[in-house]
Amino acid sequence: MKPYDLKIISNVRVSERYWHLKLDARPIADSIRPGQFFNIKCADLAFLRRPFSIYRINKEEKTIEFLYLVKGNGTVHLTEAAPGEYLNIFGPLGNGFELKKEWNTVLLLARGVGIATLAALAQEAAANQVTCIAVLSARTNNDLLSTEMLERLGVEVYKVTEEDGTSDVEAVEKLIENLLKANRIQAAFTCGSKRLSKLLQRMAKMVHLPAQIALEEHMGCAMGVCYACVCDIQENDDTHSVRVCREGPVFDLNKVVLK
Ligand SMILES: Cc1cc2nc3c(=O)[nH]c(=O)nc-3n(C[C@H](O)[C@H](O)[C@H](O)COP(=O)(O)OP(=O)(O)OC[C@H]3O[C@@H](n4cnc5c(N)ncnc54)[C@H](O)[C@@H]3O)c2cc1C
């Protein structure tokens, strides 16, 4: 991992709140894993870089893509980055998802911008002929951005939204219960919502399903030095702290202490 100045191919608004960024990543496209992230310098100002998960990796074109929610100062500045300019990104950082060879069918549970993080995993699953079933949750149908892309990859997508009144935890629990009954799901992955992660953790523990979570904690340095992004891991009777940027952002969901 090191800083790279990558040329911006495109940076476009894809919905009311989300933008899509595509970079020429010739020096690094081959070495990035789904679940990893980059710390991006959003502006030539004296504020911290912002972390973003890899959304798509195109190893033929040697490009990488990010999907980002415009939230505050950093992401507002990022929308101003224009094609042809160079963006300074640091990474790839952290540990990515593990997709075991023996898994034939996996479940993805994503909320909001967590869909961006799991999309890269769906891409890898498709390349390895692993069947993916995805439950995508968002405020509105407009925010369910990657549905078509996932469907093109062959992912079986279930959408739940506040707008349609289908996204409350009880409804999602019922949906997952049915999916677990109807399919031989061998592992589950989640990102984007503590509420849904807690639900999946409870269900995964009940049926002894291996599960992984990509955590999004507020970060400072993203290099393991500042300890701004610690979370707790519980193994047997021992609870210890780990850094999301260094030991994560992907963890065993069955061991993470979700507060
Ligand atoms: C590993 C990781 C991967 C991420 N991947 C994505 C992604 O693919 N797409 C996306 O839209 N967002 C992603 N996020 C969240 C993204 O980093 C924040 O939305 C972004 O930093 C907000 O910056 P801002 O200046 O626009 O907002 P502000 O709210 O002004 O940010 C203020 C401070 O809070 C921090 N911060 C705010 N929200 C978050 C958050 N949710 N997580 C961590 N730090 C936060 C910022 O780094 C900054 O230091 C990810 C976060 C992490 C930790």
Coordinates of C-alpha atoms and ligand atoms in Angstrom, one line a residue:
M1 CA 0.0 0.0 0.0
K2 CA 1.2 3.4 -0.9
P3 CA -0.2 6.7 -2.4
Y4 CA -1.0 6.7 -6.1
D5 CA -2.1 9.6 -8.4
L6 CA -4.7 8.0 -10.6
K7 CA -6.3 9.6 -13.6
I8 CA -10.1 10.2 -13.3
I9 CA -12.0 8.6 -16.1
S10 CA -15.4 9.8 -14.9
N11 CA -17.0 11.2 -11.8
V12 CA -20.8 11.4 -12.3
R13 CA -23.9 11.8 -10.2
V14 CA -26.0 8.6 -10.4
S15 CA -28.9 9.6 -8.1
E16 CA -30.0 12.3 -5.8
R17 CA -27.4 11.4 -3.2
Y18 CA -24.9 9.1 -4.8
W19 CA -21.9 9.6 -7.2
H20 CA -19.9 7.1 -9.2
L21 CA -16.1 7.5 -9.6
K22 CA -14.0 5.6 -12.1
L23 CA -10.2 5.7 -12.1
D24 CA -7.5 4.5 -14.4
A25 CA -5.7 2.1 -12.0
R26 CA -3.0 0.5 -14.2
P27 CA -0.4 0.2 -11.5
I28 CA -2.7 -1.5 -8.9
A29 CA -5.8 -3.1 -10.4
D30 CA -4.5 -6.6 -10.2
S31 CA -3.7 -6.5 -6.5
I32 CA -7.0 -5.3 -5.0
R33 CA -9.4 -7.6 -3.2
P34 CA -13.2 -7.1 -2.5
G35 CA -13.7 -5.6 0.9
Q36 CA -10.5 -3.6 0.8
F37 CA -10.6 0.2 0.8
F38 CA -8.7 3.3 -0.2
N39 CA -8.1 6.5 1.7
I40 CA -8.8 9.2 -0.8
K41 CA -7.6 12.8 -0.7
C42 CA -10.9 14.5 -1.5
A43 CA -9.4 18.1 -1.9
D44 CA -6.2 20.0 -1.7
L45 CA -7.1 21.2 1.8
A46 CA -5.8 20.4 5.2
F47 CA -8.3 17.8 6.2
L48 CA -8.1 14.1 6.6
R49 CA -8.5 11.7 3.7
R50 CA -11.7 9.8 3.5
P51 CA -12.1 6.0 3.3
F52 CA -14.0 4.4 0.5
S53 CA -14.4 0.7 -0.3
I54 CA -13.7 -0.7 -3.7
Y55 CA -16.9 -1.0 -5.7
R56 CA -15.7 -2.6 -8.9
I57 CA -12.4 -3.8 -10.2
N58 CA -12.0 -4.2 -13.9
K59 CA -8.8 -6.2 -14.4
E60 CA -9.0 -6.2 -18.2
E61 CA -9.5 -2.4 -18.5
K62 CA -7.3 -1.8 -15.4
T63 CA -9.8 0.5 -13.9
I64 CA -11.3 0.7 -10.4
E65 CA -14.6 2.2 -9.4
F66 CA -16.1 3.7 -6.2
L67 CA -19.7 4.5 -5.3
Y68 CA -20.1 7.2 -2.8
L69 CA -22.7 9.0 -0.8
V70 CA -22.4 12.8 -0.6
K71 CA -22.3 13.4 3.1
G72 CA -20.2 16.3 4.2
N73 CA -17.2 18.4 3.3
G74 CA -15.0 15.6 2.0
T75 CA -17.5 14.0 -0.4
V76 CA -18.8 17.4 -1.5
H77 CA -15.2 18.3 -2.6
L78 CA -14.9 14.9 -4.2
T79 CA -17.8 15.6 -6.6
E80 CA -15.8 18.5 -8.0
A81 CA -13.0 16.2 -9.2
A82 CA -13.1 16.2 -13.0
P83 CA -12.2 13.7 -15.7
G84 CA -8.6 14.1 -16.8
E85 CA -7.5 15.3 -13.4
Y86 CA -5.5 13.1 -11.0
L87 CA -6.8 11.9 -7.6
N88 CA -4.4 10.9 -4.8
I89 CA -5.5 7.6 -3.3
F90 CA -3.8 5.6 -0.6
G91 CA -4.1 1.8 -0.6
P92 CA -5.3 -0.8 -1.1
L93 CA -5.9 -0.9 2.7
G94 CA -7.2 -3.6 5.1
N95 CA -8.2 -7.2 4.8
G96 CA -10.8 -8.1 2.2
F97 CA -13.6 -10.8 2.2
E98 CA -12.7 -14.5 2.2
L99 CA -14.7 -16.4 -0.4
K100 CA -13.9 -20.1 0.3
K101 CA -13.7 -22.5 -2.7
E102 CA -16.1 -24.9 -1.2
W103 CA -18.9 -22.4 -1.0
N104 CA -21.4 -22.7 -3.9
T105 CA -24.1 -20.3 -2.6
V106 CA -23.7 -17.2 -0.5
L107 CA -26.1 -14.6 0.9
L108 CA -25.3 -10.8 0.8
L109 CA -27.2 -8.4 3.1
A110 CA -26.4 -4.8 2.4
R111 CA -27.8 -1.5 3.4
G112 CA -27.3 1.9 1.7
V113 CA -23.7 2.5 0.7
G114 CA -22.8 -1.0 2.0
I115 CA -24.2 -2.2 -1.3
A116 CA -21.0 -0.7 -2.9
T117 CA -18.8 -2.8 -0.7
L118 CA -20.6 -6.0 -1.3
A119 CA -20.9 -5.4 -5.1
A120 CA -17.2 -6.1 -5.5
L121 CA -17.6 -9.4 -3.7
A122 CA -20.6 -10.3 -6.0
Q123 CA -18.3 -9.6 -8.9
E124 CA -15.7 -12.0 -7.5
A125 CA -18.4 -14.6 -6.7
A126 CA -19.7 -14.4 -10.3
A127 CA -16.2 -14.9 -11.7
N128 CA -15.9 -18.1 -9.5
Q129 CA -19.4 -19.4 -10.4
V130 CA -20.6 -19.0 -6.9
T131 CA -24.4 -18.3 -6.7
C132 CA -25.2 -15.0 -4.9
I133 CA -28.4 -14.1 -3.3
A134 CA -28.6 -10.5 -2.2
V135 CA -31.0 -8.6 0.1
L136 CA -30.5 -4.9 -0.6
S137 CA -32.0 -2.4 1.8
A138 CA -32.3 1.4 1.3
R139 CA -34.4 4.4 2.1
T140 CA -35.9 4.6 -1.4
N141 CA -35.9 2.6 -4.6
N142 CA -33.8 5.4 -6.0
D143 CA -31.0 4.6 -3.6
L144 CA -30.9 0.9 -4.6
L145 CA -28.2 1.8 -7.1
S146 CA -26.4 -1.4 -8.0
T147 CA -29.4 -3.6 -8.6
E148 CA -29.1 -3.8 -12.3
M149 CA -25.3 -4.3 -12.2
L150 CA -25.8 -7.2 -9.7
E151 CA -28.6 -8.7 -11.8
R152 CA -26.3 -8.6 -14.8
L153 CA -23.8 -10.6 -12.8
G154 CA -26.5 -13.2 -12.2
V155 CA -27.2 -12.3 -8.6
E156 CA -30.8 -13.0 -7.3
V157 CA -31.7 -9.7 -5.8
Y158 CA -34.4 -8.9 -3.2
K159 CA -35.1 -5.2 -2.6
V160 CA -36.4 -3.8 0.6
T161 CA -37.0 -0.1 1.3
E162 CA -38.6 2.3 3.7
E163 CA -40.5 3.8 0.8
D164 CA -42.2 0.4 0.2
G165 CA -42.6 -0.4 3.9
T166 CA -40.6 -3.6 3.5
S167 CA -37.3 -2.8 5.2
D168 CA -38.1 -3.2 8.9
V169 CA -36.0 -5.8 10.8
E170 CA -38.9 -8.2 11.3
A171 CA -39.7 -8.2 7.5
V172 CA -36.0 -8.8 6.6
E173 CA -35.8 -11.6 9.2
K174 CA -38.7 -13.4 7.6
L175 CA -37.2 -12.9 4.2
I176 CA -33.8 -14.3 5.3
E177 CA -35.5 -17.2 7.1
N178 CA -37.3 -18.1 3.8
L179 CA -34.1 -17.8 1.8
L180 CA -32.2 -20.0 4.2
K181 CA -35.0 -22.6 4.0
A182 CA -35.2 -22.5 0.2
N183 CA -31.4 -22.5 -0.6
R184 CA -28.3 -24.2 0.6
I185 CA -26.6 -21.0 1.7
Q186 CA -23.1 -21.7 3.0
A187 CA -21.9 -18.3 4.0
A188 CA -23.3 -14.8 4.5
F189 CA -21.8 -11.3 4.2
T190 CA -23.0 -7.9 5.4
C191 CA -22.2 -4.2 5.3
G192 CA -23.9 -0.9 5.8
S193 CA -26.3 -1.3 8.8
K194 CA -25.6 -2.2 12.5
R195 CA -29.3 -3.0 12.8
L196 CA -29.3 -5.6 10.0
S197 CA -25.8 -6.8 11.0
K198 CA -27.1 -7.6 14.4
L199 CA -30.0 -9.5 12.9
L200 CA -27.7 -11.5 10.6
Q201 CA -25.4 -12.2 13.5
R202 CA -28.2 -13.6 15.6
M203 CA -29.5 -15.7 12.7
A204 CA -26.0 -16.9 11.7
K205 CA -25.2 -18.0 15.2
M206 CA -28.5 -19.9 15.4
V207 CA -27.9 -21.9 12.3
H208 CA -24.0 -22.0 12.6
L209 CA -23.6 -20.1 9.3
P210 CA -20.1 -18.6 8.6
A211 CA -20.6 -14.9 8.2
Q212 CA -18.4 -11.9 7.5
I213 CA -19.0 -8.2 8.1
A214 CA -17.3 -5.1 6.5
L215 CA -17.3 -2.5 9.3
E216 CA -17.4 1.3 8.6
E217 CA -16.0 3.1 11.6
H218 CA -15.0 6.7 11.6
M219 CA -11.3 6.7 10.8
G220 CA -8.4 9.0 11.3
C221 CA -5.1 7.8 9.8
A222 CA -6.4 4.5 8.3
M223 CA -2.9 3.1 8.8
G224 CA -3.3 1.6 12.2
V225 CA -1.5 4.4 14.1
C226 CA -4.2 6.6 15.6
Y227 CA -6.6 3.9 17.0
A228 CA -9.6 6.0 16.1
C229 CA -11.4 3.1 14.6
V230 CA -11.2 0.3 17.2
C231 CA -14.0 -2.2 17.7
D232 CA -14.3 -5.2 20.0
I233 CA -13.9 -8.9 19.1
Q234 CA -15.2 -11.6 21.3
E235 CA -13.5 -15.1 21.1
N236 CA -14.5 -17.6 23.7
D237 CA -14.5 -15.7 27.0
D238 CA -12.0 -13.1 25.8
T239 CA -12.9 -9.7 24.5
H240 CA -10.1 -7.6 22.8
S241 CA -9.9 -4.5 20.7
V242 CA -8.9 -4.4 17.0
R243 CA -8.4 -1.6 14.5
V244 CA -11.0 -1.6 11.7
C245 CA -8.4 -0.1 9.3
R246 CA -5.7 -2.6 10.0
E247 CA -7.2 -5.9 11.2
G248 CA -10.4 -5.2 9.3
P249 CA -12.5 -3.8 7.8
V250 CA -13.7 -7.4 7.2
F251 CA -14.3 -9.5 10.4
D252 CA -16.0 -12.7 11.3
L253 CA -19.5 -11.5 12.0
N254 CA -20.0 -14.2 14.7
K255 CA -17.1 -12.6 16.7
V256 CA -17.7 -8.9 16.4
V257 CA -19.2 -7.0 19.3
L258 CA -21.9 -4.9 17.7
K259 CA -22.9 -1.9 19.9
Ligands
LIG1 C1 -13.7 1.1 5.5 C2 -14.7 2.2 5.0 C3 -15.3 2.1 3.7 C4 -16.2 3.0 3.3 N1 -16.7 2.9 2.1 C5 -17.6 3.8 1.6 C6 -18.1 3.7 0.3 O1 -17.7 2.8 -0.5 N2 -18.9 4.7 -0.1 C7 -19.3 5.7 0.7 O2 -20.1 6.5 0.3 N3 -18.9 5.8 2.0 C8 -18.0 4.9 2.4 N4 -17.5 5.0 3.7 C9 -18.0 6.1 4.5 C10 -17.2 7.4 4.1 O3 -15.8 7.2 4.5 C11 -17.8 8.6 4.8 O4 -19.1 8.8 4.3 C12 -17.0 9.8 4.4 O5 -15.7 9.7 5.1 C13 -17.7 11.1 4.8 O6 -16.8 12.2 4.6 P1 -17.4 13.6 4.5 O7 -16.3 14.6 4.7 O8 -18.2 13.8 3.2 O9 -18.5 13.7 5.7 P2 -18.3 14.3 7.1 O10 -19.5 13.8 7.9 O11 -18.1 15.8 7.0 O12 -17.1 13.6 7.7 C14 -16.5 14.1 8.9 C15 -15.6 13.1 9.5 O13 -16.3 11.9 9.8 C16 -15.7 10.8 9.2 N5 -16.9 10.0 8.8 C17 -18.1 10.4 8.5 N6 -18.9 9.4 8.2 C18 -18.2 8.3 8.3 C19 -18.4 6.9 8.1 N7 -19.7 6.4 7.8 N8 -17.4 6.0 8.3 C20 -16.2 6.5 8.6 N9 -15.9 7.7 8.8 C21 -16.9 8.6 8.6 C22 -15.0 11.3 8.0 O14 -13.9 10.5 7.7 C23 -14.5 12.7 8.6 O15 -13.3 12.5 9.3 C24 -16.6 4.1 4.2 C25 -16.0 4.1 5.5 C26 -15.1 3.2 5.9 C27 -14.5 3.3 7.2

